mmCIF file with all atom_site columns, C-alpha atoms in Angstrom:
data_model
loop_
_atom_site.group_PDB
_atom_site.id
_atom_site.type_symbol
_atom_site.label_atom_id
_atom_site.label_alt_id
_atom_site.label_comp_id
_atom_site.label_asym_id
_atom_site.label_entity_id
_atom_site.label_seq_id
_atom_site.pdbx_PDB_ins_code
_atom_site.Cartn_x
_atom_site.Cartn_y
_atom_site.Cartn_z
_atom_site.occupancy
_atom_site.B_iso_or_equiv
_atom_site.pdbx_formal_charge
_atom_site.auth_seq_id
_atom_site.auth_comp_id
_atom_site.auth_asym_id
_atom_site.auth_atom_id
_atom_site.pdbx_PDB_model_num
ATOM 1   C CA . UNK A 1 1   ? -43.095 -9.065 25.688  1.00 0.00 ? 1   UNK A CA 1
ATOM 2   C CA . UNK A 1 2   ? -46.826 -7.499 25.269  1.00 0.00 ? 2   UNK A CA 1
ATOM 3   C CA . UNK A 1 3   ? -47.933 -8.045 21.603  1.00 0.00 ? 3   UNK A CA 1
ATOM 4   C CA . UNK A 1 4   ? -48.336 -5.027 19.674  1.00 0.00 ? 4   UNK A CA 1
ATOM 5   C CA . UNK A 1 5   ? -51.597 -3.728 18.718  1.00 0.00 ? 5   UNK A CA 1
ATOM 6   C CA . UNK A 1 6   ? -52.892 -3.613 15.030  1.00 0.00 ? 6   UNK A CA 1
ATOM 7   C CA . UNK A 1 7   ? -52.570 0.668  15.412  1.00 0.00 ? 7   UNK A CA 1
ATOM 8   C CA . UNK A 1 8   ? -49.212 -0.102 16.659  1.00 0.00 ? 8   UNK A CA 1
ATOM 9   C CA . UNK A 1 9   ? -47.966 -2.292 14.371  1.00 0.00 ? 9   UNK A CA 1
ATOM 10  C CA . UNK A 1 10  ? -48.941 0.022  11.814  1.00 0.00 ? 10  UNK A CA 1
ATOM 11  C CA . UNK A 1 11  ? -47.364 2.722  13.237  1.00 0.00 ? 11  UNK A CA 1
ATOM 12  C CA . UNK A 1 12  ? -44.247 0.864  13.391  1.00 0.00 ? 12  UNK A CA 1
ATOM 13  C CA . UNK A 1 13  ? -44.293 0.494  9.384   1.00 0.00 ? 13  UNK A CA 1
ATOM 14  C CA . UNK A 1 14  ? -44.903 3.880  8.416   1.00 0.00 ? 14  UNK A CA 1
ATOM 15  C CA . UNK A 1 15  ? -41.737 4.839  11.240  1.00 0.00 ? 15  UNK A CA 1
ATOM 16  C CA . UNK A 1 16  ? -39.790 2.213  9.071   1.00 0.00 ? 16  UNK A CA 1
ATOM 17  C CA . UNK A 1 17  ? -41.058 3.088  5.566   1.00 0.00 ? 17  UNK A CA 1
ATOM 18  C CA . UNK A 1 18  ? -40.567 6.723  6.572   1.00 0.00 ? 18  UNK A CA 1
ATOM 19  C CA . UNK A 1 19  ? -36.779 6.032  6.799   1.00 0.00 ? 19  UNK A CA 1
ATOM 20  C CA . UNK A 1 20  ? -36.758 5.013  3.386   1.00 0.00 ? 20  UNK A CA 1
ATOM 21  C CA . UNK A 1 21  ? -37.300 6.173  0.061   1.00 0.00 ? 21  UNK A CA 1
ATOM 22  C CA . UNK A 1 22  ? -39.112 4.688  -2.912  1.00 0.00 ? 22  UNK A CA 1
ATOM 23  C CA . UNK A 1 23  ? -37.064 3.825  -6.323  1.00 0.00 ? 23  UNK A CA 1
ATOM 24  C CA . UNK A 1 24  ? -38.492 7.396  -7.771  1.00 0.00 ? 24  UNK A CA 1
ATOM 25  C CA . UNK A 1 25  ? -37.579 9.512  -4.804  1.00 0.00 ? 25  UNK A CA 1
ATOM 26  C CA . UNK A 1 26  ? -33.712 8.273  -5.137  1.00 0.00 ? 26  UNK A CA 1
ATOM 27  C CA . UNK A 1 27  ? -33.402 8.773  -8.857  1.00 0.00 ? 27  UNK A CA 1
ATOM 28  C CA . UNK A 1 28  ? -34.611 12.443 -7.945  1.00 0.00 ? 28  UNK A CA 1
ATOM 29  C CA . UNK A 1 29  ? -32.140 12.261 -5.080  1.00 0.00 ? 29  UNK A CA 1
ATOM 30  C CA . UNK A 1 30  ? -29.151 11.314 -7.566  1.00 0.00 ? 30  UNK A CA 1
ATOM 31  C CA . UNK A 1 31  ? -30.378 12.497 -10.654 1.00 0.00 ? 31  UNK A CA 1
ATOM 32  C CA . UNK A 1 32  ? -29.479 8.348  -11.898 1.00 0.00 ? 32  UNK A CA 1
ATOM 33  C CA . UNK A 1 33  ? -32.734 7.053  -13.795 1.00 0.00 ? 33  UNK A CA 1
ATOM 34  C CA . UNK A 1 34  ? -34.737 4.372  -12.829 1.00 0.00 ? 34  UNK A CA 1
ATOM 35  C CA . UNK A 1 35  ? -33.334 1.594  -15.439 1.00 0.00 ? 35  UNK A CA 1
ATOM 36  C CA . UNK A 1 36  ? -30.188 2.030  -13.988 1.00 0.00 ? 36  UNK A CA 1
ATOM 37  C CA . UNK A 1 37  ? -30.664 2.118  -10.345 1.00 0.00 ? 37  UNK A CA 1
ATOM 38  C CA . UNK A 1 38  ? -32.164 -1.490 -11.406 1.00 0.00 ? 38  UNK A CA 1
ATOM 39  C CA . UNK A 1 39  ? -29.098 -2.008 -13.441 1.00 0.00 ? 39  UNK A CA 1
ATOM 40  C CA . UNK A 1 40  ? -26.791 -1.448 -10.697 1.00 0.00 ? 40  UNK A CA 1
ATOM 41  C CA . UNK A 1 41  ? -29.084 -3.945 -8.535  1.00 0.00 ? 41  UNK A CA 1
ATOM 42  C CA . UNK A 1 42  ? -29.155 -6.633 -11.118 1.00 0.00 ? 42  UNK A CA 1
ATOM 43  C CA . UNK A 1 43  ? -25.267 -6.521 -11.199 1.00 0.00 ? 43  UNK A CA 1
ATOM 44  C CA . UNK A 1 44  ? -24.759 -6.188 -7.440  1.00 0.00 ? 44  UNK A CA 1
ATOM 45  C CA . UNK A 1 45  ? -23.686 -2.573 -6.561  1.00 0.00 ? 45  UNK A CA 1
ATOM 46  C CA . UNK A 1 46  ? -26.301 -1.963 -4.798  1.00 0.00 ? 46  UNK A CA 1
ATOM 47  C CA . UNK A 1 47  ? -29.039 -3.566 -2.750  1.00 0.00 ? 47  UNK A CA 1
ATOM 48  C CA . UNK A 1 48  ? -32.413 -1.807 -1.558  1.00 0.00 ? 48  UNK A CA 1
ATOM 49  C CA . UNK A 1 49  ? -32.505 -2.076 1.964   1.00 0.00 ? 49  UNK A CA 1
ATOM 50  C CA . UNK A 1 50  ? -35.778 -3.163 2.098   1.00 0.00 ? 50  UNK A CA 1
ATOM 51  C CA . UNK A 1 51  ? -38.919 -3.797 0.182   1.00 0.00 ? 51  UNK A CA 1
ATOM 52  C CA . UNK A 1 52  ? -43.117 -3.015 0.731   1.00 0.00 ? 52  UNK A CA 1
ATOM 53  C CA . UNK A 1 53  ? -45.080 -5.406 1.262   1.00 0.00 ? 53  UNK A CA 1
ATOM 54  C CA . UNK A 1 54  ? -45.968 -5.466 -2.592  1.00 0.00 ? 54  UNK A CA 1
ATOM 55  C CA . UNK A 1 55  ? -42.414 -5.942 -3.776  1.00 0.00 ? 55  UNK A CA 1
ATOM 56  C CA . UNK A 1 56  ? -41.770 -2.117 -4.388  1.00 0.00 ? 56  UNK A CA 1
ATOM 57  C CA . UNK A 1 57  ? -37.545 -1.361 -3.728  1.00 0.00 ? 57  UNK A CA 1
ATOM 58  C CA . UNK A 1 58  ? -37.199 1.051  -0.798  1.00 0.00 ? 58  UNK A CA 1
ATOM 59  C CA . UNK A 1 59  ? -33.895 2.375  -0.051  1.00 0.00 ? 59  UNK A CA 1
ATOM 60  C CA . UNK A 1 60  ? -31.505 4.344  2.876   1.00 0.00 ? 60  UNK A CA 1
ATOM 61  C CA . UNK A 1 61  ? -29.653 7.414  2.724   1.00 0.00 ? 61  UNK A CA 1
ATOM 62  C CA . UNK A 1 62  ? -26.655 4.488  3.285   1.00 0.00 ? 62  UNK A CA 1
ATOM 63  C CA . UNK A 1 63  ? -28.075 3.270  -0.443  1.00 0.00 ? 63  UNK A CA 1
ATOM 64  C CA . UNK A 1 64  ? -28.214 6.634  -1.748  1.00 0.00 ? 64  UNK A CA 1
ATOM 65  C CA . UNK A 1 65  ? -24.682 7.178  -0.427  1.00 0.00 ? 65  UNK A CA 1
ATOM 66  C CA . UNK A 1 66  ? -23.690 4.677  -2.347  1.00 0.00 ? 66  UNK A CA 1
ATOM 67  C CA . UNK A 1 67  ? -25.480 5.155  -5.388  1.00 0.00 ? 67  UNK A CA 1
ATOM 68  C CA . UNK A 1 68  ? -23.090 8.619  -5.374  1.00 0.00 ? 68  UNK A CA 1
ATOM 69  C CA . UNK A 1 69  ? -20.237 6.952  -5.203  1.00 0.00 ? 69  UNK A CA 1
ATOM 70  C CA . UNK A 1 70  ? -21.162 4.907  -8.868  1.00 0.00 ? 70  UNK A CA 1
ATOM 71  C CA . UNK A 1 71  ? -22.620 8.232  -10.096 1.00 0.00 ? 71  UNK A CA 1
ATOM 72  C CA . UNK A 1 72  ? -18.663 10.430 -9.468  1.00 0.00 ? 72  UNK A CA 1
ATOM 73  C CA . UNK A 1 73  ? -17.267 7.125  -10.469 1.00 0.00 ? 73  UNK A CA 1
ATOM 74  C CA . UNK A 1 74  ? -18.895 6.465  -14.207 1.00 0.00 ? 74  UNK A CA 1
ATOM 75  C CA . UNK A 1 75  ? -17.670 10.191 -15.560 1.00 0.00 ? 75  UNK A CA 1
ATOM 76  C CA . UNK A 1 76  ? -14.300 8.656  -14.743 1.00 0.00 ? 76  UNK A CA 1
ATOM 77  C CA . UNK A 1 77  ? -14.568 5.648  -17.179 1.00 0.00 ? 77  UNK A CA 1
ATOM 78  C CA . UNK A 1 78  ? -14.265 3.284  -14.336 1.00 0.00 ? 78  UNK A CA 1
ATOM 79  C CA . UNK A 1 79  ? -15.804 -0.202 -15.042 1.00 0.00 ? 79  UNK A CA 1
ATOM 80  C CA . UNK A 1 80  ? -19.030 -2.005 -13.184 1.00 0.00 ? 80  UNK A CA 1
ATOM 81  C CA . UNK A 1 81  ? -15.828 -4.271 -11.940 1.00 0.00 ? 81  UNK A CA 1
ATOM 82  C CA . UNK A 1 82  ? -13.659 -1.530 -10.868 1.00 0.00 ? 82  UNK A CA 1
ATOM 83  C CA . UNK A 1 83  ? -17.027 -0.101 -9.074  1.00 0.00 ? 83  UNK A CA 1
ATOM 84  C CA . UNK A 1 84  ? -17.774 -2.988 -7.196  1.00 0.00 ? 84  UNK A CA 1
ATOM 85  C CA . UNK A 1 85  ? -14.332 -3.456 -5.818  1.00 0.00 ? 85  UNK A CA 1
ATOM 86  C CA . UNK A 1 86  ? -14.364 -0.272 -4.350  1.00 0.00 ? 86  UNK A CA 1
ATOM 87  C CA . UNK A 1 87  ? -17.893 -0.624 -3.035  1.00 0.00 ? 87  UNK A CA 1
ATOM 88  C CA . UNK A 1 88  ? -16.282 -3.771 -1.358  1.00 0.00 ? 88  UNK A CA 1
ATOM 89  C CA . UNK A 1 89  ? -13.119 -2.279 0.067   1.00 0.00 ? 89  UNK A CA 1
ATOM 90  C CA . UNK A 1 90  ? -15.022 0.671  1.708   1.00 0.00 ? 90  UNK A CA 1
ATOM 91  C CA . UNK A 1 91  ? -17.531 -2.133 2.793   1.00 0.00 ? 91  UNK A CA 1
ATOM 92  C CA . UNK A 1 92  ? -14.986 -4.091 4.563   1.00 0.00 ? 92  UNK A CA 1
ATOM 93  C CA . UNK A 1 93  ? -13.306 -0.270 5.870   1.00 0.00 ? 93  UNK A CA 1
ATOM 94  C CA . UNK A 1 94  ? -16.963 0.156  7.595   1.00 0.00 ? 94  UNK A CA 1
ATOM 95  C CA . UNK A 1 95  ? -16.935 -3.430 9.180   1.00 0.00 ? 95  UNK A CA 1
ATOM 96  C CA . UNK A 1 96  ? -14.635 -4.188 12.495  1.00 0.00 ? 96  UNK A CA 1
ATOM 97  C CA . UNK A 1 97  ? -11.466 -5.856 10.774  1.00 0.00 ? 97  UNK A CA 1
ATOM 98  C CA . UNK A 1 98  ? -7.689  -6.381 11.718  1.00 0.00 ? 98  UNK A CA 1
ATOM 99  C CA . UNK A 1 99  ? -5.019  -3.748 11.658  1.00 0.00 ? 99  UNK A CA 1
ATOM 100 C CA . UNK A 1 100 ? -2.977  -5.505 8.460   1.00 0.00 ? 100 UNK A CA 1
ATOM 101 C CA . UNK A 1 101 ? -6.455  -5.966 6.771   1.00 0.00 ? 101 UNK A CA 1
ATOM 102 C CA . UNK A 1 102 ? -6.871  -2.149 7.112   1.00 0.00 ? 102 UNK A CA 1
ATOM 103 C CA . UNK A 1 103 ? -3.341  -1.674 6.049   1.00 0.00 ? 103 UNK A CA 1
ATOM 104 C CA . UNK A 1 104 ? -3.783  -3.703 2.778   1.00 0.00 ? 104 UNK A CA 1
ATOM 105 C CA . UNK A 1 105 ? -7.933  -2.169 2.173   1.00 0.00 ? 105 UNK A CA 1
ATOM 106 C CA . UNK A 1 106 ? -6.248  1.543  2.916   1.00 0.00 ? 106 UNK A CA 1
ATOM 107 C CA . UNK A 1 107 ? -3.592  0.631  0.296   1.00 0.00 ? 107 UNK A CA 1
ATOM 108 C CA . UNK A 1 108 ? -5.908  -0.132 -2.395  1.00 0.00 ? 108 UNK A CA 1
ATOM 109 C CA . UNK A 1 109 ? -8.058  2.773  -1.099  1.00 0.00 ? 109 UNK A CA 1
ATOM 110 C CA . UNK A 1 110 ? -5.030  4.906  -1.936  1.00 0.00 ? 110 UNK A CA 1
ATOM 111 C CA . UNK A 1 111 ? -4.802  3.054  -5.460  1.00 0.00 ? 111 UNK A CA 1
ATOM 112 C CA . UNK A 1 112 ? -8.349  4.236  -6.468  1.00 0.00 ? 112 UNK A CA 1
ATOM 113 C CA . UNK A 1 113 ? -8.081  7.766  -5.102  1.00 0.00 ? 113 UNK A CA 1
ATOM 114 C CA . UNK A 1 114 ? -4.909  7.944  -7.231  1.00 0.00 ? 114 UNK A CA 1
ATOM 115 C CA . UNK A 1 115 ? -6.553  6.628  -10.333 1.00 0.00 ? 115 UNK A CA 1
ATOM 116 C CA . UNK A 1 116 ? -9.010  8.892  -9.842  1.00 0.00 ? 116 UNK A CA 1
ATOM 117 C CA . UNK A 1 117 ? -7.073  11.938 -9.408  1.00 0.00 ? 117 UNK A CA 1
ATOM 118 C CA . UNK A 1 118 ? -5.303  11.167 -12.509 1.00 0.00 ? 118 UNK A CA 1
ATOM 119 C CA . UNK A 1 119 ? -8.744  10.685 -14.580 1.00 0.00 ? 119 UNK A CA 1
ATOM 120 C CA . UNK A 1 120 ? -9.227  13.939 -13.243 1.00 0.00 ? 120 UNK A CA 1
ATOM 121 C CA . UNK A 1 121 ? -6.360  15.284 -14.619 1.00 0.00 ? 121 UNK A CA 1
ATOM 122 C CA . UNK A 1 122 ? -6.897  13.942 -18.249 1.00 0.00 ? 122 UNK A CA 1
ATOM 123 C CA . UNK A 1 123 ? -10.873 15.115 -18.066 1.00 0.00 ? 123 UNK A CA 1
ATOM 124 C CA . UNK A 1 124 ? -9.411  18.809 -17.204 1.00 0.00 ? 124 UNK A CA 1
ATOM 125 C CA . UNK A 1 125 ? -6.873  18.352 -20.433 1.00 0.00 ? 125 UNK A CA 1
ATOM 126 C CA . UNK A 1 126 ? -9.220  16.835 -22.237 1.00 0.00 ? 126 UNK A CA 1
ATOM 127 C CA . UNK A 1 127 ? -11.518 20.194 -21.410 1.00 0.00 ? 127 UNK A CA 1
ATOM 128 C CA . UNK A 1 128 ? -9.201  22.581 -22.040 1.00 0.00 ? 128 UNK A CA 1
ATOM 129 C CA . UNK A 1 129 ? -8.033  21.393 -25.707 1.00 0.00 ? 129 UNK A CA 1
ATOM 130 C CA . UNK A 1 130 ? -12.247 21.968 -25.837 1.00 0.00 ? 130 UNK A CA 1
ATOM 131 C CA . UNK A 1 131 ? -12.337 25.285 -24.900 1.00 0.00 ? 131 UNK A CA 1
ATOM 132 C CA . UNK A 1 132 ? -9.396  25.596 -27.291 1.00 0.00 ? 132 UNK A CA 1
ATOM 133 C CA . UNK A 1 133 ? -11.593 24.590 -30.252 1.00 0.00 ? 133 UNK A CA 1
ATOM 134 C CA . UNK A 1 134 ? -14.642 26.375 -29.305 1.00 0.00 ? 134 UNK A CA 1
ATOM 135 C CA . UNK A 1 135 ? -12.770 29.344 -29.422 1.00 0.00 ? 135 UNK A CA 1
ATOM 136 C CA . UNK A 1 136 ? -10.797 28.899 -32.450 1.00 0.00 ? 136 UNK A CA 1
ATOM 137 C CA . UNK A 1 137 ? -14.115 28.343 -33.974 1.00 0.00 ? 137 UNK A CA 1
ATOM 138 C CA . UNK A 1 138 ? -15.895 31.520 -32.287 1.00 0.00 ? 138 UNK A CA 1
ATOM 139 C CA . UNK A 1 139 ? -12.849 33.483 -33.891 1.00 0.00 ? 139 UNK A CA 1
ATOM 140 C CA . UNK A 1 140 ? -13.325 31.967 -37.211 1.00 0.00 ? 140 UNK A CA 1
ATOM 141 C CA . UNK A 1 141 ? -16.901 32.257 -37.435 1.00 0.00 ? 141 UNK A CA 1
ATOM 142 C CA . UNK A 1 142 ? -16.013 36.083 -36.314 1.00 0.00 ? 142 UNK A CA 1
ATOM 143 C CA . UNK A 1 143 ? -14.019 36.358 -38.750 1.00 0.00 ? 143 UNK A CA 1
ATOM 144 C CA . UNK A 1 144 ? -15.758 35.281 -41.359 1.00 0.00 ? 144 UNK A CA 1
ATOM 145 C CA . UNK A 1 145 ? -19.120 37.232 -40.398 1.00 0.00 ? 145 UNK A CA 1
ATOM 146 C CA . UNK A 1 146 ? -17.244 39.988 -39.887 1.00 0.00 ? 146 UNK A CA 1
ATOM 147 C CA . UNK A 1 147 ? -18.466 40.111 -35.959 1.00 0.00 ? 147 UNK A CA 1
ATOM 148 C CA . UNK A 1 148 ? -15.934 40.809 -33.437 1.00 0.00 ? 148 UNK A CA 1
ATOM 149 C CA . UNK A 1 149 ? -15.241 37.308 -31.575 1.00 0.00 ? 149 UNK A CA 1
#
């Protein structure tokens, strides 16, 4: 194989920098902030895909993927723990396994959709006994104002 020219080379880094994204443009991208994108590095969730030459994180629309999947799961009150062993069963979904391994990872799967779905449910009772309130107290404050509610 021919060895690649300096211009080359270079243009070979910006193609593979260009797929990436810097630490700032993913907390735009998931509206996470910086301390905890590093936060969810220190404890494993996620690892940038690659790093500049002077250290700086640099990330995939596969990392950004996944920091979504923390981001819907922390408005559930799902742990760091409970996080990470989804991260891993959708991990091990993605890689070429057995048909019982699939079985067992699609069971668990089914497990955290469930939980979910039932964290929904208590967020949308939770919500409602809210709107309750707010508009018991829009009817008192009406009431005692002496403005229609």
């Amino acid at each position: 194989m021919a060895a690649m020219t300096p211009d080359a080379a270079a243009a070979a880094a910006v193609g593979r920098v260009a797929d990436h994204m810097h630490i700032g443009q993913v907390a735009a991208r998931t509206g996470l902030s910086l301390r905890t994108i590093r936060h969810y590095e220190e404890v494993g969730l996620v690892v940038p895909s690659a790093r500049t030459r002077g250290g700086f994180r640099l990330y995939t629309e596969a990392d950004v993927a996944r920091l979504m999947v923390i981001r819907r799961m922390k408005p559930l009150g799902f742990t760091l723990g409970e996080m990470g062993e989804l991260l891993a069963i959708t991990d091990r979904l993605d890689a070429g396994i057995d048909a019982a391994e699939r079985q067992a990872l699609l069971a668990r799967l089914g497990r955290f959709e469930q939980a979910a779905a039932d964290r929904c449910q208590a967020l949308r009772t939770q919500l409602s006994q809210a709107e309750e309130f707010a508009a018991d107290l829009r009817r008192r404050a009406g009431q005692l104002t002496g403005e229609p509610a």
